[in-house]
Amino acid sequence: AQKVTQAQTEISVVEKEDVTLDCVYETRDTTYYLFWYKQPPSGELVFLIRRNSFDEQNEISGRYSWNFQKSTSSFNFTITASQVVDSAVYFCALWKGNTPLVFGKGTRLSVIA
Amino acid sequence: DVKVTQSSRYLVKRTGEKVFLECVQDMDHENMFWYRQDPGLGLRLIYFSYDVKMKEKGDIPEGYSVSREKKERFSLILESASTNQTSMYLCASSQRTGVSNQPQHFGDGTRLSIL
């Protein structure tokens, strides 16, 4: 069975601090994809990144970076120099291809000015 | 640009009513999904559909049904609404096969309150 665990339910940081959101997954498949979505207060789910299981290269996009480690089944997300606009619920998800996404329960990030 | 449209952002209904939540996508996607989102529980899959007139139960189908008469439209039906169905409902769609950057495109969600 596939499972995604986001152990941090809520995180609160002061603006300009760095923050890391943890994601641990379980799957028996060798081919799979991992995702992060952002859900701001307005409610829509915004796609942030996708990684496939064969590509462990870390990725940086502006203030966002992702650390994928198959050895620990983790796909952590770091926001550098956080801003108030980063306040949202962040979801990590696992996908086997042509099946529904398996979501974690989400981490609510609050960035305080 | 891709678009998944849910008919209402906010909806208030009464216990026992039959409620329809509509979702339309304009990307010619084969797959469509309905989730509900509750605090502390994340997104839970209610039903999904891989083709017209096809439907599959997700993790929490009880109290719900769905209809997929046309490829672009996927309706979620609450046969007799109850207060525990007060929630945020999210619709999504995806291509059947192939590698695309986003497996599922989401609508803006419907906040449903059952009084």
PDB file of C-alpha atoms in Angstrom:
ATOM      1  CA  ALA A   1       0.000   0.000   0.000  1.00  0.00           C
ATOM      2  CA  GLN A   2       1.058   3.537  -0.603  1.00  0.00           C
ATOM      3  CA  LYS A   3       1.200   6.078   2.168  1.00  0.00           C
ATOM      4  CA  VAL A   4       2.419   9.625   2.682  1.00  0.00           C
ATOM      5  CA  THR A   5       3.185  11.010   6.121  1.00  0.00           C
ATOM      6  CA  GLN A   6       3.558  14.681   6.921  1.00  0.00           C
ATOM      7  CA  ALA A   7       4.329  14.586  10.604  1.00  0.00           C
ATOM      8  CA  GLN A   8       4.217  18.350  11.082  1.00  0.00           C
ATOM      9  CA  THR A   9       0.612  19.422  11.420  1.00  0.00           C
ATOM     10  CA  GLU A  10       1.319  23.127  11.917  1.00  0.00           C
ATOM     11  CA  ILE A  11       4.440  25.242  11.756  1.00  0.00           C
ATOM     12  CA  SER A  12       4.780  28.878  12.662  1.00  0.00           C
ATOM     13  CA  VAL A  13       7.823  30.953  11.737  1.00  0.00           C
ATOM     14  CA  VAL A  14       8.789  34.593  11.708  1.00  0.00           C
ATOM     15  CA  GLU A  15       9.251  36.222   8.343  1.00  0.00           C
ATOM     16  CA  LYS A  16      12.717  35.720   6.782  1.00  0.00           C
ATOM     17  CA  GLU A  17      13.334  32.503   8.669  1.00  0.00           C
ATOM     18  CA  ASP A  18      14.034  29.312   6.734  1.00  0.00           C
ATOM     19  CA  VAL A  19      11.571  26.480   7.191  1.00  0.00           C
ATOM     20  CA  THR A  20      11.590  22.821   6.140  1.00  0.00           C
ATOM     21  CA  LEU A  21       8.441  20.791   5.614  1.00  0.00           C
ATOM     22  CA  ASP A  22       8.924  17.055   6.001  1.00  0.00           C
ATOM     23  CA  CYS A  23       7.424  14.333   3.837  1.00  0.00           C
ATOM     24  CA  VAL A  24       7.974  10.597   4.244  1.00  0.00           C
ATOM     25  CA  TYR A  25       6.419   8.103   1.862  1.00  0.00           C
ATOM     26  CA  GLU A  26       5.873   4.374   1.605  1.00  0.00           C
ATOM     27  CA  THR A  27       5.553   2.384  -1.577  1.00  0.00           C
ATOM     28  CA  ARG A  28       6.614  -0.961  -2.972  1.00  0.00           C
ATOM     29  CA  ASP A  29       6.759   0.328  -6.515  1.00  0.00           C
ATOM     30  CA  THR A  30      10.075   1.106  -8.138  1.00  0.00           C
ATOM     31  CA  THR A  31       8.583   3.710 -10.449  1.00  0.00           C
ATOM     32  CA  TYR A  32       6.651   6.494  -8.826  1.00  0.00           C
ATOM     33  CA  TYR A  33       6.350  10.256  -8.669  1.00  0.00           C
ATOM     34  CA  LEU A  34       6.330  12.676  -5.794  1.00  0.00           C
ATOM     35  CA  PHE A  35       4.660  16.071  -5.659  1.00  0.00           C
ATOM     36  CA  TRP A  36       4.219  19.129  -3.553  1.00  0.00           C
ATOM     37  CA  TYR A  37       1.081  21.252  -3.730  1.00  0.00           C
ATOM     38  CA  LYS A  38       0.359  24.567  -2.038  1.00  0.00           C
ATOM     39  CA  GLN A  39      -3.121  25.514  -0.878  1.00  0.00           C
ATOM     40  CA  PRO A  40      -3.393  29.203   0.017  1.00  0.00           C
ATOM     41  CA  PRO A  41      -6.351  30.524   2.041  1.00  0.00           C
ATOM     42  CA  SER A  42      -8.340  30.996  -1.156  1.00  0.00           C
ATOM     43  CA  GLY A  43      -8.590  27.216  -1.405  1.00  0.00           C
ATOM     44  CA  GLU A  44      -7.216  26.178  -4.782  1.00  0.00           C
ATOM     45  CA  LEU A  45      -4.435  23.609  -4.938  1.00  0.00           C
ATOM     46  CA  VAL A  46      -1.370  24.947  -6.700  1.00  0.00           C
ATOM     47  CA  PHE A  47       1.150  22.529  -8.141  1.00  0.00           C
ATOM     48  CA  LEU A  48       4.737  23.261  -7.060  1.00  0.00           C
ATOM     49  CA  ILE A  49       6.961  20.404  -8.149  1.00  0.00           C
ATOM     50  CA  ARG A  50       7.118  16.846  -9.373  1.00  0.00           C
ATOM     51  CA  ARG A  51      10.008  14.375  -9.072  1.00  0.00           C
ATOM     52  CA  ASN A  52      10.213  10.862 -10.431  1.00  0.00           C
ATOM     53  CA  SER A  53      11.749   7.993  -8.521  1.00  0.00           C
ATOM     54  CA  PHE A  54      14.778   7.748 -10.804  1.00  0.00           C
ATOM     55  CA  ASP A  55      15.847  11.317 -10.330  1.00  0.00           C
ATOM     56  CA  GLU A  56      17.284  12.065  -6.925  1.00  0.00           C
ATOM     57  CA  GLN A  57      18.790  15.333  -7.943  1.00  0.00           C
ATOM     58  CA  ASN A  58      17.800  18.124  -5.618  1.00  0.00           C
ATOM     59  CA  GLU A  59      16.037  21.075  -7.118  1.00  0.00           C
ATOM     60  CA  ILE A  60      16.006  24.760  -6.381  1.00  0.00           C
ATOM     61  CA  SER A  61      13.478  27.239  -7.675  1.00  0.00           C
ATOM     62  CA  GLY A  62      13.948  30.700  -6.271  1.00  0.00           C
ATOM     63  CA  ARG A  63      13.385  30.505  -2.516  1.00  0.00           C
ATOM     64  CA  TYR A  64      12.085  26.938  -2.775  1.00  0.00           C
ATOM     65  CA  SER A  65      14.215  23.812  -2.699  1.00  0.00           C
ATOM     66  CA  TRP A  66      13.469  20.127  -2.511  1.00  0.00           C
ATOM     67  CA  ASN A  67      15.577  17.311  -1.102  1.00  0.00           C
ATOM     68  CA  PHE A  68      14.651  13.848  -2.400  1.00  0.00           C
ATOM     69  CA  GLN A  69      16.340  10.902  -0.662  1.00  0.00           C
ATOM     70  CA  LYS A  70      15.246   7.402  -1.630  1.00  0.00           C
ATOM     71  CA  SER A  71      17.380   5.869   1.129  1.00  0.00           C
ATOM     72  CA  THR A  72      15.133   7.453   3.738  1.00  0.00           C
ATOM     73  CA  SER A  73      11.978   7.633   1.570  1.00  0.00           C
ATOM     74  CA  SER A  74      11.786  11.356   2.107  1.00  0.00           C
ATOM     75  CA  PHE A  75      10.989  14.328  -0.068  1.00  0.00           C
ATOM     76  CA  ASN A  76      11.439  17.431   2.058  1.00  0.00           C
ATOM     77  CA  PHE A  77      10.613  20.970   1.037  1.00  0.00           C
ATOM     78  CA  THR A  78      12.541  24.015   2.243  1.00  0.00           C
ATOM     79  CA  ILE A  79      11.498  27.645   1.955  1.00  0.00           C
ATOM     80  CA  THR A  80      14.349  30.068   2.388  1.00  0.00           C
ATOM     81  CA  ALA A  81      13.735  33.557   3.755  1.00  0.00           C
ATOM     82  CA  SER A  82      10.042  32.897   4.261  1.00  0.00           C
ATOM     83  CA  GLN A  83       7.463  35.536   3.460  1.00  0.00           C
ATOM     84  CA  VAL A  84       3.920  36.149   4.652  1.00  0.00           C
ATOM     85  CA  VAL A  85       2.640  35.073   1.218  1.00  0.00           C
ATOM     86  CA  ASP A  86       4.079  31.626   1.888  1.00  0.00           C
ATOM     87  CA  SER A  87       1.409  31.073   4.535  1.00  0.00           C
ATOM     88  CA  ALA A  88      -0.643  28.135   3.292  1.00  0.00           C
ATOM     89  CA  VAL A  89      -1.284  24.449   3.713  1.00  0.00           C
ATOM     90  CA  TYR A  90       1.286  22.352   1.891  1.00  0.00           C
ATOM     91  CA  PHE A  91       0.564  18.835   0.698  1.00  0.00           C
ATOM     92  CA  CYS A  92       2.993  16.154  -0.309  1.00  0.00           C
ATOM     93  CA  ALA A  93       1.611  13.465  -2.635  1.00  0.00           C
ATOM     94  CA  LEU A  94       2.669  10.157  -4.152  1.00  0.00           C
ATOM     95  CA  TRP A  95       1.605   8.920  -7.578  1.00  0.00           C
ATOM     96  CA  LYS A  96       2.106   5.600  -9.288  1.00  0.00           C
ATOM     97  CA  GLY A  97       0.802   6.706 -12.647  1.00  0.00           C
ATOM     98  CA  ASN A  98      -2.788   6.496 -13.858  1.00  0.00           C
ATOM     99  CA  THR A  99      -4.062   6.049 -10.326  1.00  0.00           C
ATOM    100  CA  PRO A 100      -5.361   8.619  -7.871  1.00  0.00           C
ATOM    101  CA  LEU A 101      -2.792  10.650  -6.000  1.00  0.00           C
ATOM    102  CA  VAL A 102      -2.126   9.626  -2.426  1.00  0.00           C
ATOM    103  CA  PHE A 103      -1.907  12.745  -0.298  1.00  0.00           C
ATOM    104  CA  GLY A 104      -0.376  13.407   3.074  1.00  0.00           C
ATOM    105  CA  LYS A 105      -2.553  15.195   5.604  1.00  0.00           C
ATOM    106  CA  GLY A 106      -0.858  18.489   4.979  1.00  0.00           C
ATOM    107  CA  THR A 107       1.235  20.948   6.961  1.00  0.00           C
ATOM    108  CA  ARG A 108      -0.185  24.364   7.772  1.00  0.00           C
ATOM    109  CA  LEU A 109       2.544  26.987   7.577  1.00  0.00           C
ATOM    110  CA  SER A 110       2.022  30.371   9.164  1.00  0.00           C
ATOM    111  CA  VAL A 111       4.578  33.066   8.460  1.00  0.00           C
ATOM    112  CA  ILE A 112       4.331  35.965  10.874  1.00  0.00           C
ATOM    113  CA  ALA A 113       5.456  39.443   9.881  1.00  0.00           C
TER     114      ALA A 113
ATOM    115  CA  ASP B   1      -4.668  27.285 -20.122  1.00  0.00           C
ATOM    116  CA  VAL B   2      -6.067  24.311 -18.279  1.00  0.00           C
ATOM    117  CA  LYS B   3      -9.308  24.767 -16.427  1.00  0.00           C
ATOM    118  CA  VAL B   4     -11.323  22.772 -13.932  1.00  0.00           C
ATOM    119  CA  THR B   5     -14.470  24.607 -12.941  1.00  0.00           C
ATOM    120  CA  GLN B   6     -16.623  23.835  -9.946  1.00  0.00           C
ATOM    121  CA  SER B   7     -20.099  25.299 -10.119  1.00  0.00           C
ATOM    122  CA  SER B   8     -20.128  26.943  -6.690  1.00  0.00           C
ATOM    123  CA  ARG B   9     -17.479  28.292  -4.319  1.00  0.00           C
ATOM    124  CA  TYR B  10     -19.877  28.315  -1.381  1.00  0.00           C
ATOM    125  CA  LEU B  11     -23.067  26.336  -0.867  1.00  0.00           C
ATOM    126  CA  VAL B  12     -25.455  26.051   2.070  1.00  0.00           C
ATOM    127  CA  LYS B  13     -28.020  23.255   2.194  1.00  0.00           C
ATOM    128  CA  ARG B  14     -30.284  21.648   4.755  1.00  0.00           C
ATOM    129  CA  THR B  15     -30.170  18.205   6.265  1.00  0.00           C
ATOM    130  CA  GLY B  16     -31.965  15.672   4.107  1.00  0.00           C
ATOM    131  CA  GLU B  17     -31.699  17.648   0.880  1.00  0.00           C
ATOM    132  CA  LYS B  18     -30.308  16.091  -2.276  1.00  0.00           C
ATOM    133  CA  VAL B  19     -27.224  18.071  -3.230  1.00  0.00           C
ATOM    134  CA  PHE B  20     -25.428  18.210  -6.568  1.00  0.00           C
ATOM    135  CA  LEU B  21     -21.856  19.428  -6.931  1.00  0.00           C
ATOM    136  CA  GLU B  22     -20.822  19.965 -10.521  1.00  0.00           C
ATOM    137  CA  CYS B  23     -17.359  19.875 -12.045  1.00  0.00           C
ATOM    138  CA  VAL B  24     -16.403  20.628 -15.637  1.00  0.00           C
ATOM    139  CA  GLN B  25     -12.978  20.384 -17.261  1.00  0.00           C
ATOM    140  CA  ASP B  26     -11.975  21.708 -20.652  1.00  0.00           C
ATOM    141  CA  MET B  27      -8.802  19.664 -21.202  1.00  0.00           C
ATOM    142  CA  ASP B  28     -10.376  16.528 -22.695  1.00  0.00           C
ATOM    143  CA  HIS B  29      -9.063  14.532 -19.738  1.00  0.00           C
ATOM    144  CA  GLU B  30     -10.252  10.975 -19.290  1.00  0.00           C
ATOM    145  CA  ASN B  31      -9.860  10.831 -15.518  1.00  0.00           C
ATOM    146  CA  MET B  32     -11.829  12.844 -13.013  1.00  0.00           C
ATOM    147  CA  PHE B  33     -11.801  12.783  -9.223  1.00  0.00           C
ATOM    148  CA  TRP B  34     -13.755  14.057  -6.229  1.00  0.00           C
ATOM    149  CA  TYR B  35     -12.047  14.679  -2.895  1.00  0.00           C
ATOM    150  CA  ARG B  36     -13.184  16.131   0.368  1.00  0.00           C
ATOM    151  CA  GLN B  37     -10.841  18.053   2.611  1.00  0.00           C
ATOM    152  CA  ASP B  38     -11.246  18.319   6.371  1.00  0.00           C
ATOM    153  CA  PRO B  39      -8.924  19.836   8.976  1.00  0.00           C
ATOM    154  CA  GLY B  40      -6.410  17.311  10.211  1.00  0.00           C
ATOM    155  CA  LEU B  41      -7.503  14.692   7.685  1.00  0.00           C
ATOM    156  CA  GLY B  42      -6.063  16.108   4.479  1.00  0.00           C
ATOM    157  CA  LEU B  43      -7.614  15.188   1.151  1.00  0.00           C
ATOM    158  CA  ARG B  44      -9.628  12.004   1.011  1.00  0.00           C
ATOM    159  CA  LEU B  45     -10.793  10.451  -2.235  1.00  0.00           C
ATOM    160  CA  ILE B  46     -14.554   9.941  -2.541  1.00  0.00           C
ATOM    161  CA  TYR B  47     -15.027   8.673  -6.093  1.00  0.00           C
ATOM    162  CA  PHE B  48     -13.171   8.759  -9.372  1.00  0.00           C
ATOM    163  CA  SER B  49     -13.911   7.987 -12.980  1.00  0.00           C
ATOM    164  CA  TYR B  50     -11.635   6.774 -15.767  1.00  0.00           C
ATOM    165  CA  ASP B  51     -14.143   7.216 -18.558  1.00  0.00           C
ATOM    166  CA  VAL B  52     -17.671   8.238 -19.407  1.00  0.00           C
ATOM    167  CA  LYS B  53     -20.254   6.219 -17.467  1.00  0.00           C
ATOM    168  CA  MET B  54     -17.509   4.587 -15.421  1.00  0.00           C
ATOM    169  CA  LYS B  55     -16.972   5.155 -11.721  1.00  0.00           C
ATOM    170  CA  GLU B  56     -14.805   3.724  -8.991  1.00  0.00           C
ATOM    171  CA  LYS B  57     -15.156   4.078  -5.239  1.00  0.00           C
ATOM    172  CA  GLY B  58     -12.432   5.888  -3.411  1.00  0.00           C
ATOM    173  CA  ASP B  59     -11.660   5.746   0.281  1.00  0.00           C
ATOM    174  CA  ILE B  60     -14.886   7.287   1.627  1.00  0.00           C
ATOM    175  CA  PRO B  61     -17.779   6.724  -0.809  1.00  0.00           C
ATOM    176  CA  GLU B  62     -20.506   6.231   1.797  1.00  0.00           C
ATOM    177  CA  GLY B  63     -23.298   8.766   1.496  1.00  0.00           C
ATOM    178  CA  TYR B  64     -22.200   9.867  -1.961  1.00  0.00           C
ATOM    179  CA  SER B  65     -22.794   8.901  -5.561  1.00  0.00           C
ATOM    180  CA  VAL B  66     -21.456  10.251  -8.834  1.00  0.00           C
ATOM    181  CA  SER B  67     -22.494  10.694 -12.426  1.00  0.00           C
ATOM    182  CA  ARG B  68     -20.321  10.918 -15.543  1.00  0.00           C
ATOM    183  CA  GLU B  69     -22.632  11.179 -18.551  1.00  0.00           C
ATOM    184  CA  LYS B  70     -20.226  13.328 -20.555  1.00  0.00           C
ATOM    185  CA  LYS B  71     -16.452  13.293 -20.645  1.00  0.00           C
ATOM    186  CA  GLU B  72     -16.044  16.851 -19.468  1.00  0.00           C
ATOM    187  CA  ARG B  73     -18.495  16.718 -16.545  1.00  0.00           C
ATOM    188  CA  PHE B  74     -18.305  14.811 -13.273  1.00  0.00           C
ATOM    189  CA  SER B  75     -21.060  15.333 -10.734  1.00  0.00           C
ATOM    190  CA  LEU B  76     -20.963  14.473  -7.050  1.00  0.00           C
ATOM    191  CA  ILE B  77     -24.331  13.746  -5.454  1.00  0.00           C
ATOM    192  CA  LEU B  78     -25.217  13.754  -1.788  1.00  0.00           C
ATOM    193  CA  GLU B  79     -28.389  11.675  -1.774  1.00  0.00           C
ATOM    194  CA  SER B  80     -29.586  12.905   1.623  1.00  0.00           C
ATOM    195  CA  ALA B  81     -27.245  15.507   3.029  1.00  0.00           C
ATOM    196  CA  SER B  82     -26.133  15.211   6.626  1.00  0.00           C
ATOM    197  CA  THR B  83     -24.224  17.619   8.856  1.00  0.00           C
ATOM    198  CA  ASN B  84     -21.117  15.405   8.794  1.00  0.00           C
ATOM    199  CA  GLN B  85     -20.857  16.108   5.085  1.00  0.00           C
ATOM    200  CA  THR B  86     -20.061  19.741   5.766  1.00  0.00           C
ATOM    201  CA  SER B  87     -16.652  20.071   4.158  1.00  0.00           C
ATOM    202  CA  MET B  88     -14.533  21.468   1.364  1.00  0.00           C
ATOM    203  CA  TYR B  89     -14.988  19.488  -1.844  1.00  0.00           C
ATOM    204  CA  LEU B  90     -12.320  19.472  -4.533  1.00  0.00           C
ATOM    205  CA  CYS B  91     -12.630  18.183  -8.070  1.00  0.00           C
ATOM    206  CA  ALA B  92      -9.632  17.204 -10.196  1.00  0.00           C
ATOM    207  CA  SER B  93      -8.914  15.811 -13.640  1.00  0.00           C
ATOM    208  CA  SER B  94      -5.958  14.166 -15.355  1.00  0.00           C
ATOM    209  CA  GLN B  95      -4.859  12.504 -18.573  1.00  0.00           C
ATOM    210  CA  ARG B  96      -5.262   8.755 -18.704  1.00  0.00           C
ATOM    211  CA  THR B  97      -1.707   7.871 -19.592  1.00  0.00           C
ATOM    212  CA  GLY B  98       1.543   9.469 -20.410  1.00  0.00           C
ATOM    213  CA  VAL B  99       3.824  11.668 -18.488  1.00  0.00           C
ATOM    214  CA  SER B 100       2.666  15.138 -17.821  1.00  0.00           C
ATOM    215  CA  ASN B 101       4.047  17.660 -15.427  1.00  0.00           C
ATOM    216  CA  GLN B 102       0.923  17.723 -13.315  1.00  0.00           C
ATOM    217  CA  PRO B 103      -0.931  14.473 -12.803  1.00  0.00           C
ATOM    218  CA  GLN B 104      -4.071  16.204 -11.608  1.00  0.00           C
ATOM    219  CA  HIS B 105      -5.467  19.649 -12.195  1.00  0.00           C
ATOM    220  CA  PHE B 106      -7.680  20.932  -9.409  1.00  0.00           C
ATOM    221  CA  GLY B 107     -10.694  23.169  -9.296  1.00  0.00           C
ATOM    222  CA  ASP B 108     -11.033  25.996  -6.776  1.00  0.00           C
ATOM    223  CA  GLY B 109     -13.147  23.929  -4.414  1.00  0.00           C
ATOM    224  CA  THR B 110     -16.691  24.159  -3.045  1.00  0.00           C
ATOM    225  CA  ARG B 111     -17.236  24.907   0.630  1.00  0.00           C
ATOM    226  CA  LEU B 112     -20.423  23.064   1.481  1.00  0.00           C
ATOM    227  CA  SER B 113     -22.284  23.658   4.716  1.00  0.00           C
ATOM    228  CA  ILE B 114     -25.136  21.398   5.756  1.00  0.00           C
ATOM    229  CA  LEU B 115     -27.397  22.938   8.377  1.00  0.00           C
TER     230      LEU B 115
END
